[in-house]
Structures are given as C-alpha cells and as structure tokens.
Amino acid sequence: MTTITPQDPELGPTTDNSPAPQENSQVTPEVGLGSVERVRQRLARELPPEALITDRTRLRTYECDGLLHYRVTPALVVLAHDAAMIQAAVRACAEERVPFVARGSGTGLSGGALPHADGVLIVTSQLRTIHEVSPDDQRAVVDPGVINLKVSEASRPHGYYFAPDPSSQQICSVGGNVAENSGGAHCLKYGFTTTHVLSVDLVAPDGETVALGTRAPDAPGYDLLGTVVGSEGTLGVATSVTVRLVRTPETVKTLLAGFRSTDDAGAATSAIIGAGIVPAAIEMMDALAIEAAEAAVSCGYPAGAGAVLVVELDGPVAEVDHEFAQVERMCEENGSFERRVAVDDADRAAIWRGRKSAFAAVGRISPDYIVQDGVIPRTALAEVLHEMGELARERGVRVANVFHAGDGNLHPLVLFDESVPGQGEQAEEVSGAILDLCLQHGGSITGEHGVGSDKAKHMPKMFTEDDLDTMQLVRCAFDPAGIANPGKIYPTPRLCGERPGRRTEAHPAQQAGLAEVF
C-alpha cells in the first residue's frame, strides 16, 4: 500500500507545513541500540562538515521516500560523496551497533528507505559518476546515485542503452533500482534489474567492502549477487554497479488501441502473448486512469474508451513489421474500435506520456490515493479486474487501474479523501483486499515496488513460517547484528542466533511491544 497526496508520487518527499503522519520509530529487537552521538562525533572527525546533517528541520527532508504515509525523522544523515564515506559511515554504525538505512533518490513506493529514528541515514544520491561505458563488451560501470536514464543517454552514442525503465527513470537511481530489483514498462521482454546487473561493490553491514559478481557472465559459486539485488538495503550498501547494456533496436513501433472494456483489452493481451509474440511492452489503463491522464497531460487517448493498450515492439525491421501486423489484427478481433500507430519518436513519446504520467495524474481527480502493486498470472487478468471492480463497488470506493498487462503486474490506485472520516481506513482495507485477490489467483503481493515497511504484514499470507525463517537466516548471515535497514520486509524480525522453527510462545519482540505478529 502506498498512500499519495496530490504531488508527483514518482519524486522524493517534500517538506511542508501540514501535519505529518504519526512517526514510527521502527525500533526492532535485533538492533542493540548504540550511541548515535558517538557515531556523529566519530564521523565529524573523519568526514567534511557538510557531509553531516543534524539540524532537525533539515533532517525532516529525509523523513520518508515516495511512500508518504509513514514518516520517521532520522537521528543523523550522512551525505556521502564517495565510496570511502559510505564505508566510514557503515563501519562507525557497526562498531556502535547503530542501525543505518541507505537512500538513493527517494522515489521508492514501499517505505524501503524509511529512516530509523535512532539511526543513521546514508544518502548516496551525490555519487553520480559514470566511470565507464564499454560498447565492446556491452558494459557500463556506474556509481549508485547515477540516474537511471543517464546510463542510456551516455550509452546511446555507442548504439546501446540500459533496458530497465521504471516510470520514475528520470529521477530514480541505479542503486535504488538494484535495491528494489526495479522493473518498468519494458521488463516484459527485457527483464528486471537483476537481469542487467553483472557485479556490485558492496559495503557489508560490518563495514567491509566485498565484490559480488564479475564483468563476465555466469560467475561460479553461489549467486550472492542475485541475493543482494532486490534485498531492499538489508544486506549492505552498493557503492559501484556494473550493468549490462542492450543494443539499440533497429526499429521500434508503438500502437495505441482503444477498447470498450478492460475485458476486451485483456483478451487482446492474452491473444498477443498466446501467439508467441513478445512485445517490448504491453501497458493497460482503464477509463478512470485515462480520465486522470487526459486532465493532466491531454494525451489524446481514444474518446469513450473503457480501456487502452499501449503495445510496443522492437527489433529487426522484418520481424517487427510481421508481428506488428498480427498485433493490430488481434486488437481488432478483440474489440478495439480505434488504433493509432506512432509515426515518429515525438508521436511515440506522446503516446507514452499518458501512461508515464498516470500515477501523478490521479491527483487531478482525487485528493488522496493508495498506489498498490500486486502480480497475477496473465490468464487471470479479466477475472481479477472484474472481482476488483465488484470489491470497489461493494465498499463504495473508486479504483483506477494502470498496469503492465503483458506480465500481470497490477498497479490499482484506490482513491479516497483523507478529510472525510473513515475514508482512509476504508481505502486501506480495499487495498489489502486487492492483494488478497492476487494471492488467491496464484500471484504475489509485489511486482516491482518491494515490501519495505508497507507490505511486511502481508508476507505471512504468501510464505510459510519456515519460508520466512529461511529468508531471515540468509539476512543474518550478511548482518548478524541486524543493523542494515532493520524493520523492513519481515513482520516479526528474527533475532540472529535464535533457532528457527515454530515458536510456542510470544516472540521476544512481540513481548516488548516492538513488533506485531500478523
């Protein structure tokens, strides 16, 4: 669940004079809290003065990421300028057993970068150097704070680009993409961030730097790199990332198709994938999302459409032309009443503008909304959308749907007005019920936004107790002190050193009132 107020949800938090939501200290039992003041004193000797923020007003700038519903003011912020500063901060925290949280651009939508009230927030956004672009072996080496889109811009003159493209790619950082295993519209064909990361230099929670992976593919041994990508900052802080570059396709064709209903658009999606065609992207928006996008950016989508599909194919000209003709035919056969093909790059960008602006655009039609992120099998799309509509009607709320139709990654937006008593709670209930629907149909509670602070309570619905224990044993192997981004992912954190297995009494964290068993 991600609650958004009327500002661009893809951007980081802003400060204002409105009352902030109640703060949550995020104290977790695996952290034996040390002295943040001793950490501050040590770093004041080791780092330049401008690298440390202690003023409470300035600290509040970092009290949340793109998930504005939860806010915590950190005790200390470190503005790192290089890898050595990150290592110094982590090492100081490790020696004092003080929790730390890494933060990039702050665009995350699950509270993954929510600070710890008694800990240190390590900001990596100033590490923005692209150290190498090597077209000969299709690699680039970048700092964690490099903006996603900048990698493609640096690679484009060589005929390459960086495939992962979250909607926030104009501001989100590569380090954050690694932490969340971010996706984007084109992950249907090209895969998520993990597919495009070859190696990472990681400052482990004990302050030591380790290199995971290699520039060459298929490194031997356990896939520790795969474990770190998507670990949401709980296993360390990336200081350098070697990414895979993809050859710029010979041609790109983009189709905008209008349908009377999401059922028809879903049927067209299934027909396209069922025919063995793998588009670069298939995106769907329903009538409410279209209304919002039109109000925000005047995208010119088909009038009267109950749903639109944005279908994009790329690759060799002959292949794209052949498959594109099939896509147009399948859309027509499944009820598309209007189709528009982009004639050039500017027209293509105009088609994508409505989809890329969708989250922010919903602020035009609702004072508040919750951005959800769940996954279902593609074949269950029509059924889940229908059940979601019934759920919304029963609860008296509006739900706008914007999602990656090609791989079943849903982003329903539950609309409400926080100023109306009870609407916020009702919206949260509907949001949770939507995740339950995803699980009932064999899906997942998150596709690309991560678990973070927001969805930890839903993890036991998807995984058994043994599953969660096993995951946390991996976490403890990396971070036995439990200081790396504590309080995230797991509803009841494991005490590193305790034996796994079913508990017959309350967890110590529960007894202390520091965690809740869901």
Coordinates of C-alpha atoms in Angstrom, one line a residue:
M1 CA 0.0 0.0 0.0
T2 CA 1.3 3.4 -1.0
T3 CA -0.6 6.5 0.1
I4 CA -0.1 9.5 -2.1
T5 CA -1.1 13.1 -1.7
P6 CA -1.5 15.4 -4.7
Q7 CA 2.1 15.8 -5.7
D8 CA 4.2 13.7 -8.1
P9 CA 4.5 10.3 -6.4
E10 CA 7.5 9.4 -8.5
L11 CA 9.5 12.1 -6.9
G12 CA 11.0 12.1 -3.4
P13 CA 9.3 13.6 -0.4
T14 CA 8.9 17.3 0.1
T15 CA 8.5 19.2 3.3
D16 CA 5.6 21.5 4.0
N17 CA 3.7 23.0 6.9
S18 CA 1.0 20.4 7.0
P19 CA 0.9 18.0 10.0
A20 CA 3.0 14.9 9.3
P21 CA 1.6 11.4 9.9
Q22 CA 2.4 9.9 13.2
E23 CA 6.1 8.9 13.3
N24 CA 7.1 5.3 13.9
S25 CA 10.5 4.7 15.5
Q26 CA 10.9 1.4 13.6
V27 CA 12.9 0.1 16.6
T28 CA 13.5 -3.6 16.0
P29 CA 14.7 -6.2 18.5
E30 CA 17.7 -7.4 16.5
V31 CA 19.3 -4.0 17.0
G32 CA 21.1 -3.5 20.2
L33 CA 20.9 0.3 20.1
G34 CA 24.2 2.0 20.5
S35 CA 25.1 5.7 20.6
V36 CA 24.2 7.7 17.6
E37 CA 26.0 10.6 19.3
R38 CA 29.3 8.6 19.3
V39 CA 28.8 7.8 15.7
R40 CA 28.2 11.5 15.0
Q41 CA 31.4 12.5 16.9
R42 CA 33.5 9.9 15.1
L43 CA 32.2 10.9 11.6
A44 CA 32.7 14.6 12.4
R45 CA 36.4 13.8 12.7
E46 CA 36.5 11.6 9.6
L47 CA 34.2 13.4 7.2
P48 CA 33.8 17.0 6.0
P49 CA 31.3 19.1 8.0
E50 CA 28.9 19.5 5.0
A51 CA 28.5 15.7 4.9
L52 CA 26.6 15.6 8.2
I53 CA 23.1 16.8 8.8
T54 CA 22.0 17.1 12.4
D55 CA 19.5 20.1 12.3
R56 CA 16.0 18.7 12.8
T57 CA 14.5 20.9 10.2
R58 CA 16.9 19.6 7.6
L59 CA 16.6 16.1 8.8
R60 CA 12.9 16.2 8.1
T61 CA 13.6 16.5 4.4
Y62 CA 14.6 12.8 4.6
E63 CA 11.7 11.5 6.8
C64 CA 10.1 9.4 4.0
D65 CA 10.6 8.1 0.5
G66 CA 7.8 8.2 -2.2
L67 CA 5.5 6.5 0.3
L68 CA 4.3 9.5 2.3
H69 CA 2.0 7.6 4.7
Y70 CA 4.9 6.7 7.1
R71 CA 7.4 9.3 8.2
V72 CA 10.4 8.9 10.6
T73 CA 13.0 11.6 11.2
P74 CA 16.5 10.1 11.3
A75 CA 18.9 10.9 14.1
L76 CA 21.7 11.7 11.7
V77 CA 22.1 12.0 7.9
V78 CA 25.3 11.3 6.0
L79 CA 25.6 12.9 2.6
A80 CA 28.2 10.6 1.1
H81 CA 30.3 11.9 -1.8
D82 CA 32.2 8.7 -2.5
A83 CA 32.5 5.0 -1.5
A84 CA 35.0 5.7 1.2
M85 CA 32.5 8.0 3.0
I86 CA 29.8 5.2 2.8
Q87 CA 32.3 2.7 4.2
A88 CA 33.2 5.1 7.0
A89 CA 29.6 5.6 8.0
V90 CA 28.7 1.9 7.9
R91 CA 31.9 1.0 9.9
A92 CA 31.1 3.5 12.6
C93 CA 27.5 2.2 12.8
A94 CA 28.8 -1.4 13.0
E95 CA 31.2 -0.7 15.8
E96 CA 28.5 1.2 17.8
R97 CA 25.7 -1.3 16.8
V98 CA 23.7 1.7 15.5
P99 CA 21.1 0.9 12.7
F100 CA 21.6 2.5 9.3
V101 CA 19.4 2.9 6.2
A102 CA 20.7 3.6 2.7
R103 CA 18.8 6.1 0.5
G104 CA 19.2 7.0 -3.2
S105 CA 16.8 9.4 -4.9
G106 CA 13.9 8.6 -2.5
T107 CA 11.4 7.5 -5.2
G108 CA 10.6 4.1 -3.7
L109 CA 6.9 3.4 -3.1
S110 CA 7.1 0.8 -0.3
G111 CA 8.9 2.7 2.5
G112 CA 12.1 0.8 1.9
A113 CA 14.1 3.9 2.6
L114 CA 12.1 4.9 5.7
P115 CA 14.8 6.1 8.2
H116 CA 15.3 4.7 11.7
A117 CA 14.6 7.2 14.5
D118 CA 17.6 6.1 16.4
G119 CA 19.9 5.5 13.4
V120 CA 21.9 6.9 10.5
L121 CA 20.5 7.6 7.0
I122 CA 23.3 7.2 4.4
V123 CA 22.4 9.2 1.3
T124 CA 24.1 8.0 -1.9
S125 CA 22.5 10.5 -4.4
Q126 CA 25.7 12.5 -4.8
L127 CA 27.6 9.6 -6.1
R128 CA 26.7 10.2 -9.8
T129 CA 29.8 9.4 -11.8
I130 CA 29.5 7.1 -14.8
H131 CA 33.0 5.6 -14.7
E132 CA 33.0 3.6 -17.9
V133 CA 30.9 2.8 -20.9
S134 CA 32.3 -0.1 -22.8
P135 CA 30.4 -0.8 -26.0
D136 CA 32.9 -3.6 -27.0
D137 CA 31.7 -5.8 -24.1
Q138 CA 28.3 -4.1 -23.6
R139 CA 29.0 -2.9 -20.0
A140 CA 28.9 0.3 -18.0
V141 CA 30.3 0.9 -14.5
V142 CA 28.3 3.5 -12.6
D143 CA 28.0 5.0 -9.1
P144 CA 24.9 4.1 -7.1
G145 CA 23.5 7.6 -7.3
V146 CA 23.6 7.7 -11.1
I147 CA 20.1 8.4 -12.5
N148 CA 18.6 5.5 -14.5
L149 CA 18.0 7.5 -17.7
K150 CA 21.6 8.9 -17.6
V151 CA 23.0 5.5 -18.3
S152 CA 21.1 5.2 -21.5
E153 CA 22.0 8.8 -22.5
A154 CA 25.7 8.0 -22.0
S155 CA 25.4 4.7 -23.9
R156 CA 23.2 5.9 -26.8
P157 CA 26.1 7.4 -28.9
H158 CA 27.6 3.9 -29.0
G159 CA 24.4 2.3 -30.1
Y160 CA 23.4 0.9 -26.7
Y161 CA 21.0 1.7 -23.8
F162 CA 20.1 0.5 -20.3
A163 CA 16.9 -1.5 -20.5
P164 CA 15.2 -1.3 -17.1
D165 CA 12.9 1.7 -17.3
P166 CA 10.8 2.5 -14.2
S167 CA 8.3 5.3 -14.7
S168 CA 10.5 7.4 -12.4
Q169 CA 13.6 6.8 -14.6
Q170 CA 14.2 10.5 -14.9
I171 CA 15.0 10.7 -11.2
C172 CA 15.4 7.2 -9.7
S173 CA 19.0 6.0 -9.1
V174 CA 20.7 2.8 -10.2
G175 CA 21.5 1.9 -6.6
G176 CA 17.8 2.1 -5.7
N177 CA 17.0 0.0 -8.8
V178 CA 19.4 -2.6 -7.5
A179 CA 17.9 -2.5 -4.0
E180 CA 14.3 -2.9 -5.2
N181 CA 15.0 -5.0 -8.4
S182 CA 13.0 -2.4 -10.3
G183 CA 11.1 -3.2 -13.4
G184 CA 9.3 -0.8 -15.7
A185 CA 7.2 -1.0 -18.9
H186 CA 9.8 -2.9 -20.9
C187 CA 10.5 -5.6 -18.4
L188 CA 8.1 -7.9 -20.3
K189 CA 10.8 -8.5 -22.9
Y190 CA 14.0 -7.4 -21.2
G191 CA 13.5 -8.5 -17.6
F192 CA 14.0 -6.7 -14.3
T193 CA 17.1 -5.0 -13.0
T194 CA 18.6 -8.3 -11.8
T195 CA 18.9 -9.4 -15.5
H196 CA 21.1 -6.4 -16.2
V197 CA 23.5 -6.3 -13.2
L198 CA 26.8 -8.1 -13.6
S199 CA 28.6 -7.1 -10.4
V200 CA 28.3 -4.9 -7.4
D201 CA 30.8 -3.5 -4.9
L202 CA 29.0 -3.7 -1.6
V203 CA 29.8 -2.3 1.8
A204 CA 28.6 -5.1 4.0
P205 CA 27.0 -4.3 7.4
D206 CA 30.3 -4.9 9.2
G207 CA 31.9 -2.1 7.2
E208 CA 34.0 -4.3 4.9
T209 CA 33.8 -3.9 1.1
V210 CA 33.1 -7.0 -1.0
A211 CA 32.9 -7.5 -4.7
L212 CA 30.0 -9.7 -5.9
G213 CA 29.8 -11.0 -9.4
T214 CA 32.1 -10.3 -12.3
R215 CA 32.2 -8.5 -15.6
A216 CA 32.0 -11.9 -17.3
P217 CA 28.6 -13.7 -17.3
D218 CA 27.8 -16.8 -15.2
A219 CA 30.4 -16.4 -12.4
P220 CA 30.8 -19.7 -10.5
G221 CA 29.7 -20.3 -6.9
Y222 CA 26.6 -19.3 -5.1
D223 CA 24.7 -16.4 -6.6
L224 CA 25.3 -13.9 -3.8
L225 CA 24.8 -11.1 -6.4
G226 CA 21.3 -12.4 -7.1
T227 CA 20.6 -12.4 -3.4
V228 CA 21.7 -8.8 -2.9
V229 CA 19.7 -7.5 -5.9
G230 CA 16.2 -6.9 -4.6
S231 CA 17.2 -7.2 -0.9
E232 CA 16.0 -3.7 -0.2
G233 CA 19.1 -2.5 1.5
T234 CA 19.0 -5.2 4.2
L235 CA 22.3 -6.8 3.2
G236 CA 24.5 -3.8 2.6
V237 CA 25.1 -0.6 0.6
A238 CA 26.1 -0.7 -3.1
T239 CA 29.0 1.6 -4.0
S240 CA 29.6 0.6 -7.6
V241 CA 27.4 -1.2 -10.1
T242 CA 28.5 -2.9 -13.4
V243 CA 25.4 -3.1 -15.6
R244 CA 24.7 -4.8 -18.9
L245 CA 23.9 -2.6 -21.9
V246 CA 21.5 -3.7 -24.6
R247 CA 21.9 -2.9 -28.3
T248 CA 19.6 -0.2 -29.6
P249 CA 16.9 -1.9 -31.7
E250 CA 16.9 -1.5 -35.5
T251 CA 13.3 -0.2 -35.3
V252 CA 10.5 0.5 -32.7
K253 CA 6.8 0.5 -33.4
T254 CA 4.2 1.7 -30.9
L255 CA 0.4 1.1 -31.1
L256 CA -2.3 2.8 -29.1
A257 CA -5.5 0.8 -29.1
G258 CA -8.9 1.8 -27.6
F259 CA -11.3 -0.8 -26.2
R260 CA -14.8 -0.6 -24.7
S261 CA -13.8 -2.5 -21.7
T262 CA -10.8 -3.9 -19.8
D263 CA -12.1 -7.4 -20.6
D264 CA -11.7 -6.8 -24.3
A265 CA -8.2 -5.3 -23.7
G266 CA -7.2 -8.2 -21.6
A267 CA -8.4 -10.7 -24.2
A268 CA -6.3 -8.9 -26.8
T269 CA -3.3 -9.1 -24.5
S270 CA -3.8 -12.9 -24.0
A271 CA -4.1 -13.3 -27.7
I272 CA -0.9 -11.5 -28.5
I273 CA 1.2 -13.4 -25.9
G274 CA -0.6 -16.7 -26.8
A275 CA 0.5 -16.2 -30.4
G276 CA 4.2 -16.4 -29.3
I277 CA 4.8 -12.6 -29.8
V278 CA 6.8 -11.0 -27.0
P279 CA 6.4 -7.2 -27.3
A280 CA 8.8 -4.9 -25.6
A281 CA 5.8 -3.7 -23.6
I282 CA 2.0 -4.1 -23.2
E283 CA 0.5 -1.5 -20.9
M284 CA -3.1 -1.1 -20.0
M285 CA -5.1 1.8 -18.5
D286 CA -8.8 1.8 -17.6
A287 CA -11.4 4.6 -18.0
L288 CA -10.7 6.3 -14.7
A289 CA -6.9 6.3 -15.3
I290 CA -7.5 7.7 -18.8
E291 CA -9.7 10.4 -17.4
A292 CA -6.9 11.4 -15.0
A293 CA -4.2 11.3 -17.7
E294 CA -6.3 13.5 -20.0
A295 CA -6.8 16.0 -17.2
A296 CA -3.1 16.1 -16.5
V297 CA -1.3 15.9 -19.9
S298 CA -4.0 16.0 -22.6
C299 CA -2.7 12.7 -24.0
G300 CA -5.4 12.4 -26.7
Y301 CA -6.4 8.8 -26.0
P302 CA -9.5 7.4 -27.8
A303 CA -12.7 9.2 -26.6
G304 CA -15.1 6.9 -24.9
A305 CA -12.6 4.1 -24.3
G306 CA -13.1 1.9 -21.3
A307 CA -9.5 0.8 -21.6
V308 CA -6.5 1.4 -23.8
L309 CA -3.5 -0.7 -24.6
V310 CA -0.1 0.7 -25.4
V311 CA 1.8 -2.1 -27.3
E312 CA 5.4 -1.6 -28.3
L313 CA 7.5 -3.9 -30.4
D314 CA 11.2 -3.5 -31.2
G315 CA 13.9 -5.4 -33.1
P316 CA 14.8 -6.2 -36.7
V317 CA 12.6 -4.4 -39.2
A318 CA 11.3 -7.5 -40.9
E319 CA 10.4 -9.2 -37.6
V320 CA 8.7 -6.1 -36.1
D321 CA 6.7 -5.4 -39.3
H322 CA 5.4 -9.0 -39.4
E323 CA 4.5 -9.2 -35.7
F324 CA 3.0 -5.7 -35.6
A325 CA 0.5 -6.6 -38.3
Q326 CA -0.6 -9.6 -36.2
V327 CA -0.9 -7.3 -33.1
E328 CA -3.1 -4.9 -35.0
R329 CA -5.3 -7.7 -36.2
M330 CA -5.6 -9.3 -32.7
C331 CA -6.6 -6.0 -31.2
E332 CA -9.3 -5.5 -33.9
E333 CA -10.6 -9.1 -33.5
N334 CA -10.9 -8.5 -29.7
G335 CA -13.0 -5.3 -29.9
S336 CA -10.5 -2.5 -30.5
F337 CA -12.6 0.4 -32.0
E338 CA -9.7 2.8 -32.6
R339 CA -6.0 2.3 -33.2
R340 CA -3.2 4.7 -33.7
V341 CA 0.4 4.0 -34.7
A342 CA 3.2 6.3 -33.8
V343 CA 4.7 7.9 -36.9
D344 CA 7.9 9.1 -35.3
D345 CA 9.7 9.4 -32.0
A346 CA 7.7 12.5 -30.9
D347 CA 4.5 10.7 -31.6
R348 CA 5.7 7.7 -29.7
A349 CA 6.6 9.9 -26.7
A350 CA 3.2 11.5 -26.8
I351 CA 1.5 8.0 -26.6
W352 CA 3.7 7.1 -23.7
R353 CA 3.1 10.4 -21.9
G354 CA -0.3 9.4 -20.7
R355 CA 0.9 6.1 -19.3
K356 CA 4.1 7.5 -17.7
S357 CA 2.2 10.3 -16.0
A358 CA -0.6 8.1 -14.7
F359 CA 0.3 7.9 -11.0
A360 CA 0.8 11.7 -10.7
A361 CA -2.2 12.4 -12.9
V362 CA -4.6 10.7 -10.5
G363 CA -4.0 13.6 -8.1
R364 CA -6.2 15.6 -10.6
I365 CA -9.3 13.6 -9.8
S366 CA -8.8 12.6 -6.2
P367 CA -7.3 14.4 -3.2
D368 CA -5.6 11.2 -1.9
Y369 CA -5.0 7.7 -3.2
I370 CA -3.2 4.5 -2.5
V371 CA -0.9 3.0 -5.1
Q372 CA -0.9 -0.8 -4.9
D373 CA 1.5 -3.2 -6.5
G374 CA 0.5 -6.9 -7.0
V375 CA 1.0 -9.6 -9.6
I376 CA -1.3 -12.2 -11.0
P377 CA -1.0 -14.8 -13.8
R378 CA -1.8 -13.1 -17.1
T379 CA -4.6 -15.6 -17.7
A380 CA -6.4 -14.4 -14.6
L381 CA -6.4 -10.8 -15.7
A382 CA -10.0 -10.4 -16.7
E383 CA -11.3 -12.3 -13.7
V384 CA -9.3 -10.3 -11.2
L385 CA -10.2 -7.0 -12.7
H386 CA -13.9 -8.0 -12.5
E387 CA -13.6 -9.0 -8.9
M388 CA -11.6 -5.9 -8.1
G389 CA -14.5 -3.8 -9.6
E390 CA -17.0 -5.7 -7.6
L391 CA -15.0 -5.1 -4.4
A392 CA -14.7 -1.4 -5.1
R393 CA -18.5 -1.1 -5.7
E394 CA -19.3 -3.0 -2.5
R395 CA -17.0 -0.8 -0.5
G396 CA -18.1 2.4 -2.2
V397 CA -14.6 3.5 -3.4
R398 CA -13.2 4.2 -6.8
V399 CA -10.2 2.3 -8.2
A400 CA -8.2 3.4 -11.2
N401 CA -6.1 0.7 -12.9
V402 CA -2.8 1.3 -14.6
F403 CA -0.6 -1.8 -15.1
H404 CA 1.9 -3.9 -17.1
A405 CA -0.7 -6.1 -18.8
G406 CA 1.9 -8.2 -20.5
D407 CA 3.3 -9.7 -17.3
G408 CA 0.3 -9.3 -15.0
N409 CA 1.8 -6.6 -12.7
L410 CA -1.1 -4.6 -11.4
H411 CA -1.0 -1.0 -10.1
P412 CA -4.5 -0.3 -8.9
L413 CA -4.9 3.2 -7.4
V414 CA -7.5 3.3 -4.6
L415 CA -9.0 6.8 -4.5
F416 CA -10.2 8.5 -1.3
D417 CA -10.4 11.8 0.6
E418 CA -8.4 11.8 3.9
S419 CA -10.5 14.7 5.1
V420 CA -13.6 12.5 5.2
P421 CA -13.7 10.5 8.4
G422 CA -13.2 6.8 7.7
Q423 CA -12.3 7.0 4.0
G424 CA -8.6 6.5 4.6
E425 CA -9.2 3.3 6.6
Q426 CA -11.7 2.0 4.1
A427 CA -9.2 2.6 1.3
E428 CA -6.5 0.7 3.2
E429 CA -8.9 -2.2 3.6
V430 CA -9.7 -2.3 -0.1
S431 CA -6.0 -2.1 -0.9
G432 CA -5.3 -5.1 1.3
A433 CA -8.2 -7.0 -0.2
I434 CA -6.8 -6.4 -3.6
L435 CA -3.5 -8.1 -2.6
D436 CA -5.6 -11.0 -1.2
L437 CA -7.2 -11.3 -4.6
C438 CA -3.8 -11.5 -6.2
L439 CA -2.7 -14.3 -3.8
Q440 CA -5.9 -16.2 -4.3
H441 CA -5.2 -16.3 -8.0
G442 CA -1.6 -17.6 -7.6
G443 CA 0.1 -14.2 -7.7
S444 CA 2.3 -12.1 -5.5
I445 CA 2.0 -9.1 -3.1
T446 CA 4.5 -7.1 -5.1
G447 CA 5.9 -7.0 -8.6
E448 CA 8.5 -4.2 -8.5
H449 CA 7.8 -1.8 -5.6
G450 CA 9.2 -4.1 -3.0
V451 CA 8.0 -5.0 0.5
G452 CA 9.7 -2.3 2.6
S453 CA 7.8 -1.1 5.6
D454 CA 4.4 -1.2 3.9
K455 CA 3.8 -4.8 2.9
A456 CA 5.7 -6.7 5.7
K457 CA 2.3 -7.6 7.3
H458 CA 1.3 -9.4 4.1
M459 CA 4.3 -11.6 3.9
P460 CA 2.9 -14.4 6.1
K461 CA -0.1 -14.6 3.7
M462 CA 2.4 -15.6 0.9
F463 CA 5.1 -17.5 2.7
T464 CA 5.1 -20.1 5.4
E465 CA 6.8 -19.6 8.8
D466 CA 9.6 -21.9 7.6
D467 CA 10.0 -19.9 4.4
L468 CA 10.3 -16.6 6.4
D469 CA 12.8 -18.2 8.8
T470 CA 14.9 -19.4 5.9
M471 CA 15.0 -15.9 4.3
Q472 CA 15.9 -14.4 7.6
L473 CA 18.7 -16.8 8.2
V474 CA 20.2 -15.5 4.9
R475 CA 19.8 -12.0 6.2
C476 CA 21.5 -12.9 9.5
A477 CA 24.5 -14.4 7.6
F478 CA 25.1 -11.0 6.0
D479 CA 24.1 -8.9 9.0
P480 CA 24.3 -10.8 12.3
A481 CA 23.9 -7.5 14.3
G482 CA 20.7 -6.6 12.5
I483 CA 21.7 -3.0 11.8
A484 CA 21.1 -2.8 8.0
N485 CA 17.7 -1.3 7.3
P486 CA 16.0 -3.0 10.2
G487 CA 12.3 -3.3 10.4
K488 CA 11.8 -3.9 6.7
I489 CA 10.4 -6.9 4.7
Y490 CA 9.6 -9.2 7.7
P491 CA 6.6 -8.7 10.0
T492 CA 8.4 -10.2 13.0
P493 CA 12.2 -9.9 12.7
R494 CA 14.3 -12.8 13.6
L495 CA 16.8 -12.5 16.4
C496 CA 20.0 -13.6 14.8
G497 CA 21.3 -16.6 16.7
E498 CA 17.9 -17.9 17.7
R499 CA 16.9 -21.3 16.4
P500 CA 14.5 -21.5 13.5
G501 CA 11.2 -23.4 13.9
R502 CA 7.7 -23.0 15.2
R503 CA 7.6 -20.9 18.4
T504 CA 5.3 -22.0 21.3
E505 CA 5.3 -18.6 23.0
A506 CA 5.3 -15.0 22.0
H507 CA 8.3 -13.7 20.1
P508 CA 10.5 -11.5 22.4
A509 CA 9.9 -8.6 20.0
Q510 CA 6.2 -9.1 20.4
Q511 CA 6.5 -9.2 24.2
A512 CA 8.5 -6.0 24.2
G513 CA 5.8 -4.3 22.0
L514 CA 8.3 -3.7 19.2
A515 CA 6.8 -6.0 16.6
E516 CA 3.4 -7.4 15.7
V517 CA 2.6 -10.9 14.6
F518 CA 0.2 -10.8 11.7

